[in-house]
Amino acid sequence: MKRAFYVTTPIYYISGNPHIGHAYTTVVADVLARTARTSGPAYFLTGTDEHGQKVANAATAAGTTPQAWCDELVPRWQKLFATYHVRYDDFIRTTEPRHESVVQRVFERLRDNGDVYLGKYEGWYCVNDETFWLEAKLVDGKCPTCGREVQWISEDDWFFRLSNYRDRLLQYYREHPEWVRPKSVYNEMVALLEEGLEDFSISRTNFDWGIPIPGGGGVIYVWFDALLNYISAIGWSSDPERFATYWPASVQLIGKEIARFHTLIWPAVLWALGEQAPELVFAHGWITVDGQKMGKSLGNAVDPFALAERFGADSLRYFLLREAPFGSDFSYSEAKIAQRHNSDLGNDLGNLVRRSLSMLFKYRDGVVPPGDATGSEVGAAMATLPQRVRSLILSLDFRGALEAVWELVVTLNRRIDDQKPWVLHREERDTELDALLYDLCEGIRWLAMLLHPVMPERTAEMWRQLGATAPIDADWSEALRWGGLAPGTRVVLGDALFPRIELDAAGS
RNA sequence: GGCUCGGUAGCUCAGUGGUAGAGCAGGGGACUCAUAAGCCCUUGGUCGCAAGUUCGAAUCUUGCCCGAGUCACCA
């Protein structure tokens, strides 16, 4: 089987409601997967992280079982992704048997080869944060992050021999300076490696909502369990051929706060299993509100459903990818979303489609005329655009990719003003008018295909208005040749693709 | 506090040694197919502060100021 592009998001911890940040990461993964598919196979995995004491406690508080609690919450996440037009190939839940069996097999394998050993863990433990603290870190004898009471825990725990992999990690970082991005996260991790790594506990005995350790002795620590989703979903140890198709992952998207799990512990675990580290781990930036990180605890989380309702999911997708360089933080505001929507999508793109199709109706009864038999200037100028766009997206430069696509938008708008089709029509210069109208329609076809990964729903509407019948997500190298739109195609004059959004004076 | 990143036009950002750039917003103009959109022209910056290196610094060094992130909850 051919190697495929494999992209993952973190699996989302099942507590509380999803916010716009969760949609962000997942949308980015979706755009990568959809773009990769324009030249070959791709696989996009997301899912939920469902074990751990916090989930157990929340379920108890709700008067239900942890499993029932998770079953109730999972659809909210799936609904979020559906709202944002995300099409994943697989949604894994860590409570599924296919995952649990892999985690247990991994544990057995590592215990057999000595990377996992039995030791004693003693320390102060905060239940809320699921975190062990050194005595020196405690504030007034309480948890330094949440301020709650901590308890003294002394237990026999299983440990992963992370310290053994420190030298190999350091060497790997030196030889692969691009494997963790952006650079700031890479630097942080190298600094941590230089300080040294300690073995860490991968078992818990003080609660039981987790994957049982084979042979007894508690449950597996939720983080160790969670990381393995990336390989349990693609058949590690159960379907070697399938696994080899996808692993190592092409891109693993994460948030900055979970970088050490994904870029220190995760590769070490993989190596302990005899597998390769992922090709790229990318920690993206935060959506901020007034420069402050968004989060439940800060009370400034934005409801992603309301936002999609107001601006349209595709406009939001465009905004998230276009507004800031990928990797940097960027500040969210409704005014900025509205500005992008109105300016880029409404004025430039939507209006281009509207004015082009309108003229096609006015001058040619809505039927695509033949193009210039001697070739199109626009077509020649845009010949390399698809491969540029794909390459920019797959290197995670979404902003650059969208700017490149806008070269075509600007070119077509300018062409209309330069050639003045209303004059061509008045003077009955039919061949010139045909050639121009053809280029406009063909250009719109290109735009629909090029932007489809970013705005799947609105581009499908463009496609419908254009009367195109071929698949919109076909292989670019085949479909994006100038002249692909058949003359004689009947277009449809539909509603505006991106109607203007007016914010009231107070709207910010 | 340690570490990391950033501070360039009103906004979002590009620009790593050689006379300050783009898009948006603002101003002006010519058009009319179009979502008062598009096109052309244009205003606007002592490149966080200070010192240093250099023939020459937004770009290198040092110090400082400000912002953010991370340091086992969190995209």
PDB file of N, CA, C and O (backbone and C1' of nucleotides) in Angstrom, chain A residues 22 25 54 131 184 187-188 255 284 286-287 293-294 323 339 347 350-351 354-355 362 399 414 417 422 498, chain B residues 3-5 11-14 24-25 31-35 37-40 68-75:
ATOM      1  N   HIS A  22     -10.782  24.648  20.139  1.00  0.00           N
ATOM      2  CA  HIS A  22     -10.848  23.250  19.710  1.00  0.00           C
ATOM      3  C   HIS A  22     -11.214  23.171  18.233  1.00  0.00           C
ATOM      4  O   HIS A  22     -10.687  22.347  17.489  1.00  0.00           O
ATOM      5  N   THR A  25      -7.916  24.033  15.947  1.00  0.00           N
ATOM      6  CA  THR A  25      -6.975  22.946  15.685  1.00  0.00           C
ATOM      7  C   THR A  25      -7.552  21.929  14.707  1.00  0.00           C
ATOM      8  O   THR A  25      -6.860  21.450  13.810  1.00  0.00           O
ATOM      9  N   LYS A  54     -10.523  13.180  36.864  1.00  0.00           N
ATOM     10  CA  LYS A  54     -11.413  14.334  36.752  1.00  0.00           C
ATOM     11  C   LYS A  54     -12.725  13.953  36.083  1.00  0.00           C
ATOM     12  O   LYS A  54     -13.794  14.405  36.485  1.00  0.00           O
ATOM     13  N   THR A 131      -2.064  15.902  39.590  1.00  0.00           N
ATOM     14  CA  THR A 131      -0.663  16.247  39.527  1.00  0.00           C
ATOM     15  C   THR A 131       0.037  15.971  40.856  1.00  0.00           C
ATOM     16  O   THR A 131      -0.514  16.234  41.923  1.00  0.00           O
ATOM     17  N   SER A 184      10.342  28.327  18.666  1.00  0.00           N
ATOM     18  CA  SER A 184      10.316  28.650  20.096  1.00  0.00           C
ATOM     19  C   SER A 184      10.060  27.386  20.923  1.00  0.00           C
ATOM     20  O   SER A 184      10.679  27.180  21.970  1.00  0.00           O
ATOM     21  N   ASN A 187      13.175  25.173  20.880  1.00  0.00           N
ATOM     22  CA  ASN A 187      14.179  25.686  21.821  1.00  0.00           C
ATOM     23  C   ASN A 187      13.846  25.314  23.265  1.00  0.00           C
ATOM     24  O   ASN A 187      14.734  24.922  24.029  1.00  0.00           O
ATOM     25  N   GLU A 188      12.582  25.462  23.618  1.00  0.00           N
ATOM     26  CA  GLU A 188      12.156  25.114  24.974  1.00  0.00           C
ATOM     27  C   GLU A 188      12.475  23.659  25.286  1.00  0.00           C
ATOM     28  O   GLU A 188      12.947  23.322  26.374  1.00  0.00           O
ATOM     29  N   GLY A 255      -1.357  21.887  20.877  1.00  0.00           N
ATOM     30  CA  GLY A 255      -1.260  23.211  21.471  1.00  0.00           C
ATOM     31  C   GLY A 255       0.052  23.278  22.240  1.00  0.00           C
ATOM     32  O   GLY A 255       0.619  22.255  22.613  1.00  0.00           O
ATOM     33  N   HIS A 284       0.681  25.009  17.551  1.00  0.00           N
ATOM     34  CA  HIS A 284       0.188  26.268  16.984  1.00  0.00           C
ATOM     35  C   HIS A 284      -0.060  27.306  18.072  1.00  0.00           C
ATOM     36  O   HIS A 284       0.051  27.031  19.254  1.00  0.00           O
ATOM     37  N   TRP A 286      -2.258  30.537  20.009  1.00  0.00           N
ATOM     38  CA  TRP A 286      -3.558  30.641  20.667  1.00  0.00           C
ATOM     39  C   TRP A 286      -4.401  31.719  20.012  1.00  0.00           C
ATOM     40  O   TRP A 286      -3.894  32.717  19.526  1.00  0.00           O
ATOM     41  N   ILE A 287      -5.687  31.496  20.105  1.00  0.00           N
ATOM     42  CA  ILE A 287      -6.625  32.573  19.814  1.00  0.00           C
ATOM     43  C   ILE A 287      -6.752  33.351  21.111  1.00  0.00           C
ATOM     44  O   ILE A 287      -7.045  32.773  22.156  1.00  0.00           O
ATOM     45  N   LYS A 293      -5.001  34.750  26.734  1.00  0.00           N
ATOM     46  CA  LYS A 293      -5.360  33.417  26.307  1.00  0.00           C
ATOM     47  C   LYS A 293      -6.826  33.134  26.651  1.00  0.00           C
ATOM     48  O   LYS A 293      -7.316  33.533  27.689  1.00  0.00           O
ATOM     49  N   MET A 294      -7.473  32.458  25.734  1.00  0.00           N
ATOM     50  CA  MET A 294      -8.873  32.136  25.955  1.00  0.00           C
ATOM     51  C   MET A 294      -8.969  30.847  26.758  1.00  0.00           C
ATOM     52  O   MET A 294      -8.200  29.935  26.560  1.00  0.00           O
ATOM     53  N   GLU A 323      -5.695  35.144   9.082  1.00  0.00           N
ATOM     54  CA  GLU A 323      -5.438  36.305   9.917  1.00  0.00           C
ATOM     55  C   GLU A 323      -4.009  36.395  10.434  1.00  0.00           C
ATOM     56  O   GLU A 323      -3.413  37.456  10.434  1.00  0.00           O
ATOM     57  N   GLN A 339     -14.424  42.131   9.148  1.00  0.00           N
ATOM     58  CA  GLN A 339     -13.613  42.829   8.151  1.00  0.00           C
ATOM     59  C   GLN A 339     -13.063  41.864   7.096  1.00  0.00           C
ATOM     60  O   GLN A 339     -13.127  42.130   5.908  1.00  0.00           O
ATOM     61  N   ASN A 347     -16.177  41.360  -0.900  1.00  0.00           N
ATOM     62  CA  ASN A 347     -15.796  42.300  -1.960  1.00  0.00           C
ATOM     63  C   ASN A 347     -14.952  41.651  -3.052  1.00  0.00           C
ATOM     64  O   ASN A 347     -15.204  41.856  -4.238  1.00  0.00           O
ATOM     65  N   GLY A 350     -16.528  37.005  -3.504  1.00  0.00           N
ATOM     66  CA  GLY A 350     -17.961  36.837  -3.744  1.00  0.00           C
ATOM     67  C   GLY A 350     -18.446  37.751  -4.856  1.00  0.00           C
ATOM     68  O   GLY A 350     -19.197  37.330  -5.741  1.00  0.00           O
ATOM     69  N   ASN A 351     -17.979  38.970  -4.807  1.00  0.00           N
ATOM     70  CA  ASN A 351     -18.414  39.934  -5.827  1.00  0.00           C
ATOM     71  C   ASN A 351     -17.860  39.579  -7.202  1.00  0.00           C
ATOM     72  O   ASN A 351     -18.506  39.811  -8.218  1.00  0.00           O
ATOM     73  N   ARG A 354     -20.175  36.965  -8.490  1.00  0.00           N
ATOM     74  CA  ARG A 354     -21.460  37.557  -8.810  1.00  0.00           C
ATOM     75  C   ARG A 354     -21.412  38.378 -10.104  1.00  0.00           C
ATOM     76  O   ARG A 354     -22.229  38.240 -10.995  1.00  0.00           O
ATOM     77  N   ARG A 355     -20.407  39.238 -10.220  1.00  0.00           N
ATOM     78  CA  ARG A 355     -20.354  40.107 -11.408  1.00  0.00           C
ATOM     79  C   ARG A 355     -20.058  39.291 -12.663  1.00  0.00           C
ATOM     80  O   ARG A 355     -20.575  39.584 -13.743  1.00  0.00           O
ATOM     81  N   LYS A 362     -26.221  38.243 -18.740  1.00  0.00           N
ATOM     82  CA  LYS A 362     -26.620  39.417 -19.490  1.00  0.00           C
ATOM     83  C   LYS A 362     -26.195  39.313 -20.959  1.00  0.00           C
ATOM     84  O   LYS A 362     -26.928  39.687 -21.856  1.00  0.00           O
ATOM     85  N   ARG A 399      -1.504  31.241   5.521  1.00  0.00           N
ATOM     86  CA  ARG A 399      -1.643  32.631   5.123  1.00  0.00           C
ATOM     87  C   ARG A 399      -1.007  32.859   3.750  1.00  0.00           C
ATOM     88  O   ARG A 399      -1.604  33.479   2.868  1.00  0.00           O
ATOM     89  N   ARG A 414      -9.181  42.572 -11.965  1.00  0.00           N
ATOM     90  CA  ARG A 414      -8.485  43.593 -12.740  1.00  0.00           C
ATOM     91  C   ARG A 414      -8.772  43.431 -14.227  1.00  0.00           C
ATOM     92  O   ARG A 414      -8.939  44.396 -14.971  1.00  0.00           O
ATOM     93  N   ASP A 417     -11.965  45.031 -15.292  1.00  0.00           N
ATOM     94  CA  ASP A 417     -11.871  46.490 -15.430  1.00  0.00           C
ATOM     95  C   ASP A 417     -11.026  46.903 -16.623  1.00  0.00           C
ATOM     96  O   ASP A 417     -11.301  47.889 -17.276  1.00  0.00           O
ATOM     97  N   TRP A 422     -18.573  45.392 -20.852  1.00  0.00           N
ATOM     98  CA  TRP A 422     -19.750  46.160 -21.285  1.00  0.00           C
ATOM     99  C   TRP A 422     -19.465  46.901 -22.578  1.00  0.00           C
ATOM    100  O   TRP A 422     -20.342  47.061 -23.410  1.00  0.00           O
ATOM    101  N   PHE A 498     -21.121  35.551  -0.034  1.00  0.00           N
ATOM    102  CA  PHE A 498     -20.713  36.086   1.266  1.00  0.00           C
ATOM    103  C   PHE A 498     -21.392  37.432   1.484  1.00  0.00           C
ATOM    104  O   PHE A 498     -20.781  38.479   1.260  1.00  0.00           O
TER     105      PHE A 498
ATOM    106  P     C B   3      17.211  32.402  32.442  1.00  0.00           P
ATOM    107  O5'   C B   3      16.418  31.532  31.384  1.00  0.00           O
ATOM    108  C5'   C B   3      16.850  30.206  31.065  1.00  0.00           C
ATOM    109  C4'   C B   3      15.796  29.521  30.249  1.00  0.00           C
ATOM    110  C3'   C B   3      15.354  30.256  28.990  1.00  0.00           C
ATOM    111  O3'   C B   3      16.268  30.079  27.915  1.00  0.00           O
ATOM    112  C1'   C B   3      13.450  29.517  30.141  1.00  0.00           C
ATOM    113  P     U B   4      16.403  31.198  26.794  1.00  0.00           P
ATOM    114  O5'   U B   4      15.032  31.070  26.006  1.00  0.00           O
ATOM    115  C5'   U B   4      14.731  29.879  25.278  1.00  0.00           C
ATOM    116  C4'   U B   4      13.376  30.024  24.647  1.00  0.00           C
ATOM    117  C3'   U B   4      13.167  31.279  23.814  1.00  0.00           C
ATOM    118  O3'   U B   4      13.736  31.154  22.521  1.00  0.00           O
ATOM    119  C1'   U B   4      11.302  30.953  25.212  1.00  0.00           C
ATOM    120  P     C B   5      14.206  32.461  21.752  1.00  0.00           P
ATOM    121  O5'   C B   5      12.820  33.111  21.292  1.00  0.00           O
ATOM    122  C5'   C B   5      11.985  32.426  20.372  1.00  0.00           C
ATOM    123  C4'   C B   5      10.634  33.086  20.305  1.00  0.00           C
ATOM    124  C3'   C B   5      10.630  34.558  19.910  1.00  0.00           C
ATOM    125  O3'   C B   5      10.735  34.722  18.509  1.00  0.00           O
ATOM    126  C1'   C B   5       9.182  34.241  21.753  1.00  0.00           C
ATOM    127  P     C B  11      -2.354  50.289  15.873  1.00  0.00           P
ATOM    128  O5'   C B  11      -3.305  49.302  15.059  1.00  0.00           O
ATOM    129  C5'   C B  11      -4.521  48.817  15.636  1.00  0.00           C
ATOM    130  C4'   C B  11      -5.087  47.744  14.729  1.00  0.00           C
ATOM    131  C3'   C B  11      -4.147  46.581  14.454  1.00  0.00           C
ATOM    132  O3'   C B  11      -4.252  45.608  15.477  1.00  0.00           O
ATOM    133  C1'   C B  11      -5.015  47.368  12.406  1.00  0.00           C
ATOM    134  P     U B  12      -2.981  44.684  15.789  1.00  0.00           P
ATOM    135  O5'   U B  12      -2.913  43.751  14.500  1.00  0.00           O
ATOM    136  C5'   U B  12      -3.908  42.767  14.279  1.00  0.00           C
ATOM    137  C4'   U B  12      -3.565  41.987  13.047  1.00  0.00           C
ATOM    138  C3'   U B  12      -2.121  41.478  12.986  1.00  0.00           C
ATOM    139  O3'   U B  12      -1.964  40.300  13.757  1.00  0.00           O
ATOM    140  C1'   U B  12      -2.718  42.442  10.911  1.00  0.00           C
ATOM    141  P     C B  13      -0.483  39.893  14.227  1.00  0.00           P
ATOM    142  O5'   C B  13       0.204  39.594  12.830  1.00  0.00           O
ATOM    143  C5'   C B  13       1.594  39.705  12.619  1.00  0.00           C
ATOM    144  C4'   C B  13       1.820  39.757  11.138  1.00  0.00           C
ATOM    145  C3'   C B  13       3.272  39.814  10.688  1.00  0.00           C
ATOM    146  O3'   C B  13       3.844  38.522  10.647  1.00  0.00           O
ATOM    147  C1'   C B  13       2.011  41.410   9.490  1.00  0.00           C
ATOM    148  P     A B  14       5.456  38.371  10.710  1.00  0.00           P
ATOM    149  O5'   A B  14       5.956  38.948   9.302  1.00  0.00           O
ATOM    150  C5'   A B  14       5.662  38.257   8.117  1.00  0.00           C
ATOM    151  C4'   A B  14       6.295  38.906   6.905  1.00  0.00           C
ATOM    152  C3'   A B  14       7.799  39.123   6.886  1.00  0.00           C
ATOM    153  O3'   A B  14       8.513  37.920   6.690  1.00  0.00           O
ATOM    154  C1'   A B  14       6.698  40.913   5.825  1.00  0.00           C
ATOM    155  P     C B  24      -6.260  45.935   0.056  1.00  0.00           P
ATOM    156  O5'   C B  24      -6.866  46.067   1.530  1.00  0.00           O
ATOM    157  C5'   C B  24      -7.758  45.067   2.040  1.00  0.00           C
ATOM    158  C4'   C B  24      -8.046  45.352   3.494  1.00  0.00           C
ATOM    159  C3'   C B  24      -8.601  46.740   3.795  1.00  0.00           C
ATOM    160  O3'   C B  24      -9.985  46.832   3.531  1.00  0.00           O
ATOM    161  C1'   C B  24      -6.891  46.225   5.333  1.00  0.00           C
ATOM    162  P     A B  25     -10.598  48.226   3.041  1.00  0.00           P
ATOM    163  O5'   A B  25     -10.353  49.170   4.297  1.00  0.00           O
ATOM    164  C5'   A B  25     -11.124  48.995   5.488  1.00  0.00           C
ATOM    165  C4'   A B  25     -10.677  49.983   6.538  1.00  0.00           C
ATOM    166  C3'   A B  25     -10.681  51.442   6.093  1.00  0.00           C
ATOM    167  O3'   A B  25     -11.961  52.022   6.181  1.00  0.00           O
ATOM    168  C1'   A B  25      -8.633  50.958   7.165  1.00  0.00           C
ATOM    169  P     C B  31     -15.547  59.008 -16.408  1.00  0.00           P
ATOM    170  O5'   C B  31     -15.671  57.458 -16.069  1.00  0.00           O
ATOM    171  C5'   C B  31     -16.391  56.596 -16.907  1.00  0.00           C
ATOM    172  C4'   C B  31     -16.091  55.162 -16.542  1.00  0.00           C
ATOM    173  C3'   C B  31     -17.323  54.273 -16.414  1.00  0.00           C
ATOM    174  O3'   C B  31     -17.785  53.857 -17.689  1.00  0.00           O
ATOM    175  C1'   C B  31     -15.793  53.796 -14.667  1.00  0.00           C
ATOM    176  P     U B  32     -19.344  53.934 -17.957  1.00  0.00           P
ATOM    177  O5'   U B  32     -19.841  52.679 -17.139  1.00  0.00           O
ATOM    178  C5'   U B  32     -19.380  51.355 -17.446  1.00  0.00           C
ATOM    179  C4'   U B  32     -19.904  50.452 -16.376  1.00  0.00           C
ATOM    180  C3'   U B  32     -21.434  50.356 -16.419  1.00  0.00           C
ATOM    181  O3'   U B  32     -21.689  49.119 -17.091  1.00  0.00           O
ATOM    182  C1'   U B  32     -20.591  50.809 -14.191  1.00  0.00           C
ATOM    183  P     C B  33     -23.191  48.468 -17.154  1.00  0.00           P
ATOM    184  O5'   C B  33     -22.952  47.096 -16.350  1.00  0.00           O
ATOM    185  C5'   C B  33     -23.540  45.886 -16.786  1.00  0.00           C
ATOM    186  C4'   C B  33     -22.935  44.748 -16.014  1.00  0.00           C
ATOM    187  C3'   C B  33     -23.090  44.867 -14.509  1.00  0.00           C
ATOM    188  O3'   C B  33     -24.367  44.409 -14.130  1.00  0.00           O
ATOM    189  C1'   C B  33     -20.895  44.169 -15.046  1.00  0.00           C
ATOM    190  P     A B  34     -25.100  44.968 -12.862  1.00  0.00           P
ATOM    191  O5'   A B  34     -24.244  44.346 -11.669  1.00  0.00           O
ATOM    192  C5'   A B  34     -24.353  42.960 -11.355  1.00  0.00           C
ATOM    193  C4'   A B  34     -23.403  42.651 -10.221  1.00  0.00           C
ATOM    194  C3'   A B  34     -23.691  43.451  -8.944  1.00  0.00           C
ATOM    195  O3'   A B  34     -24.534  42.655  -8.118  1.00  0.00           O
ATOM    196  C1'   A B  34     -21.384  43.605  -9.535  1.00  0.00           C
ATOM    197  P     U B  35     -25.514  43.368  -7.081  1.00  0.00           P
ATOM    198  O5'   U B  35     -24.709  43.266  -5.714  1.00  0.00           O
ATOM    199  C5'   U B  35     -25.285  43.815  -4.524  1.00  0.00           C
ATOM    200  C4'   U B  35     -24.227  43.828  -3.447  1.00  0.00           C
ATOM    201  C3'   U B  35     -22.908  44.478  -3.847  1.00  0.00           C
ATOM    202  O3'   U B  35     -22.865  45.831  -3.410  1.00  0.00           O
ATOM    203  C1'   U B  35     -22.622  42.522  -2.516  1.00  0.00           C
ATOM    204  P     A B  37     -18.430  49.490  -0.153  1.00  0.00           P
ATOM    205  O5'   A B  37     -18.007  48.070  -0.724  1.00  0.00           O
ATOM    206  C5'   A B  37     -17.119  47.981  -1.783  1.00  0.00           C
ATOM    207  C4'   A B  37     -17.246  46.622  -2.412  1.00  0.00           C
ATOM    208  C3'   A B  37     -16.226  46.392  -3.506  1.00  0.00           C
ATOM    209  O3'   A B  37     -15.065  45.813  -2.966  1.00  0.00           O
ATOM    210  C1'   A B  37     -18.359  45.983  -4.364  1.00  0.00           C
ATOM    211  P     G B  38     -13.649  46.413  -3.241  1.00  0.00           P
ATOM    212  O5'   G B  38     -13.468  46.089  -4.791  1.00  0.00           O
ATOM    213  C5'   G B  38     -13.444  44.744  -5.252  1.00  0.00           C
ATOM    214  C4'   G B  38     -13.314  44.727  -6.752  1.00  0.00           C
ATOM    215  C3'   G B  38     -12.168  45.565  -7.292  1.00  0.00           C
ATOM    216  O3'   G B  38     -10.980  44.798  -7.353  1.00  0.00           O
ATOM    217  C1'   G B  38     -14.153  46.168  -8.396  1.00  0.00           C
ATOM    218  P     C B  39      -9.563  45.503  -7.182  1.00  0.00           P
ATOM    219  O5'   C B  39      -9.485  46.494  -8.422  1.00  0.00           O
ATOM    220  C5'   C B  39      -9.268  45.994  -9.733  1.00  0.00           C
ATOM    221  C4'   C B  39      -9.112  47.141 -10.702  1.00  0.00           C
ATOM    222  C3'   C B  39      -8.046  48.171 -10.317  1.00  0.00           C
ATOM    223  O3'   C B  39      -6.763  47.751 -10.724  1.00  0.00           O
ATOM    224  C1'   C B  39     -10.030  49.283 -10.903  1.00  0.00           C
ATOM    225  P     C B  40      -5.469  48.211  -9.904  1.00  0.00           P
ATOM    226  O5'   C B  40      -5.352  49.757 -10.277  1.00  0.00           O
ATOM    227  C5'   C B  40      -5.005  50.159 -11.592  1.00  0.00           C
ATOM    228  C4'   C B  40      -4.977  51.665 -11.665  1.00  0.00           C
ATOM    229  C3'   C B  40      -4.147  52.346 -10.577  1.00  0.00           C
ATOM    230  O3'   C B  40      -2.780  52.376 -10.914  1.00  0.00           O
ATOM    231  C1'   C B  40      -6.239  53.418 -10.757  1.00  0.00           C
ATOM    232  P     A B  68       0.458  40.224  29.169  1.00  0.00           P
ATOM    233  O5'   A B  68       0.768  38.965  28.243  1.00  0.00           O
ATOM    234  C5'   A B  68      -0.041  38.718  27.098  1.00  0.00           C
ATOM    235  C4'   A B  68       0.595  37.649  26.251  1.00  0.00           C
ATOM    236  C3'   A B  68       0.872  36.328  26.943  1.00  0.00           C
ATOM    237  O3'   A B  68      -0.286  35.527  27.044  1.00  0.00           O
ATOM    238  C1'   A B  68       2.764  36.947  25.687  1.00  0.00           C
ATOM    239  P     G B  69      -0.381  34.411  28.186  1.00  0.00           P
ATOM    240  O5'   G B  69       0.605  33.280  27.670  1.00  0.00           O
ATOM    241  C5'   G B  69       0.321  32.599  26.456  1.00  0.00           C
ATOM    242  C4'   G B  69       1.481  31.711  26.105  1.00  0.00           C
ATOM    243  C3'   G B  69       1.855  30.684  27.169  1.00  0.00           C
ATOM    244  O3'   G B  69       1.031  29.544  27.079  1.00  0.00           O
ATOM    245  C1'   G B  69       3.808  31.754  26.404  1.00  0.00           C
ATOM    246  P     U B  70       0.753  28.638  28.361  1.00  0.00           P
ATOM    247  O5'   U B  70       2.178  27.993  28.617  1.00  0.00           O
ATOM    248  C5'   U B  70       2.717  27.043  27.702  1.00  0.00           C
ATOM    249  C4'   U B  70       4.098  26.647  28.156  1.00  0.00           C
ATOM    250  C3'   U B  70       4.173  26.176  29.601  1.00  0.00           C
ATOM    251  O3'   U B  70       3.840  24.800  29.694  1.00  0.00           O
ATOM    252  C1'   U B  70       5.883  27.754  29.202  1.00  0.00           C
ATOM    253  P     C B  71       3.233  24.215  31.012  1.00  0.00           P
ATOM    254  O5'   C B  71       4.490  24.195  31.981  1.00  0.00           O
ATOM    255  C5'   C B  71       5.576  23.313  31.717  1.00  0.00           C
ATOM    256  C4'   C B  71       6.666  23.579  32.713  1.00  0.00           C
ATOM    257  C3'   C B  71       6.203  23.618  34.168  1.00  0.00           C
ATOM    258  O3'   C B  71       6.067  22.314  34.695  1.00  0.00           O
ATOM    259  C1'   C B  71       7.645  25.435  33.730  1.00  0.00           C
ATOM    260  P     A B  72       5.014  22.083  35.868  1.00  0.00           P
ATOM    261  O5'   A B  72       3.968  21.064  35.269  1.00  0.00           O
ATOM    262  C5'   A B  72       3.368  21.248  33.973  1.00  0.00           C
ATOM    263  C4'   A B  72       2.707  19.933  33.665  1.00  0.00           C
ATOM    264  C3'   A B  72       1.604  19.612  34.659  1.00  0.00           C
ATOM    265  O3'   A B  72       0.391  19.885  33.999  1.00  0.00           O
ATOM    266  C1'   A B  72       3.123  17.790  34.414  1.00  0.00           C
ATOM    267  P     C B  73      -0.809  20.437  34.843  1.00  0.00           P
ATOM    268  O5'   C B  73      -1.980  20.112  33.809  1.00  0.00           O
ATOM    269  C5'   C B  73      -2.715  18.915  33.930  1.00  0.00           C
ATOM    270  C4'   C B  73      -4.154  19.214  33.632  1.00  0.00           C
ATOM    271  C3'   C B  73      -4.404  19.809  32.252  1.00  0.00           C
ATOM    272  O3'   C B  73      -4.506  18.793  31.272  1.00  0.00           O
ATOM    273  C1'   C B  73      -5.607  21.013  33.890  1.00  0.00           C
ATOM    274  P     C B  74      -3.940  19.114  29.831  1.00  0.00           P
ATOM    275  O5'   C B  74      -4.791  20.325  29.269  1.00  0.00           O
ATOM    276  C5'   C B  74      -6.140  20.123  28.801  1.00  0.00           C
ATOM    277  C4'   C B  74      -6.723  21.477  28.477  1.00  0.00           C
ATOM    278  C3'   C B  74      -6.101  22.179  27.276  1.00  0.00           C
ATOM    279  O3'   C B  74      -6.957  22.155  26.150  1.00  0.00           O
ATOM    280  C1'   C B  74      -6.192  23.625  29.161  1.00  0.00           C
ATOM    281  P     A B  75      -7.373  21.000  25.362  1.00  0.00           P
ATOM    282  O5'   A B  75      -6.917  21.579  23.970  1.00  0.00           O
ATOM    283  C5'   A B  75      -7.166  20.924  22.777  1.00  0.00           C
ATOM    284  C4'   A B  75      -6.420  21.696  21.721  1.00  0.00           C
ATOM    285  C3'   A B  75      -5.117  22.289  22.223  1.00  0.00           C
ATOM    286  O3'   A B  75      -4.075  21.329  22.182  1.00  0.00           O
ATOM    287  C1'   A B  75      -6.338  23.937  21.088  1.00  0.00           C
TER     288        A B  75
END
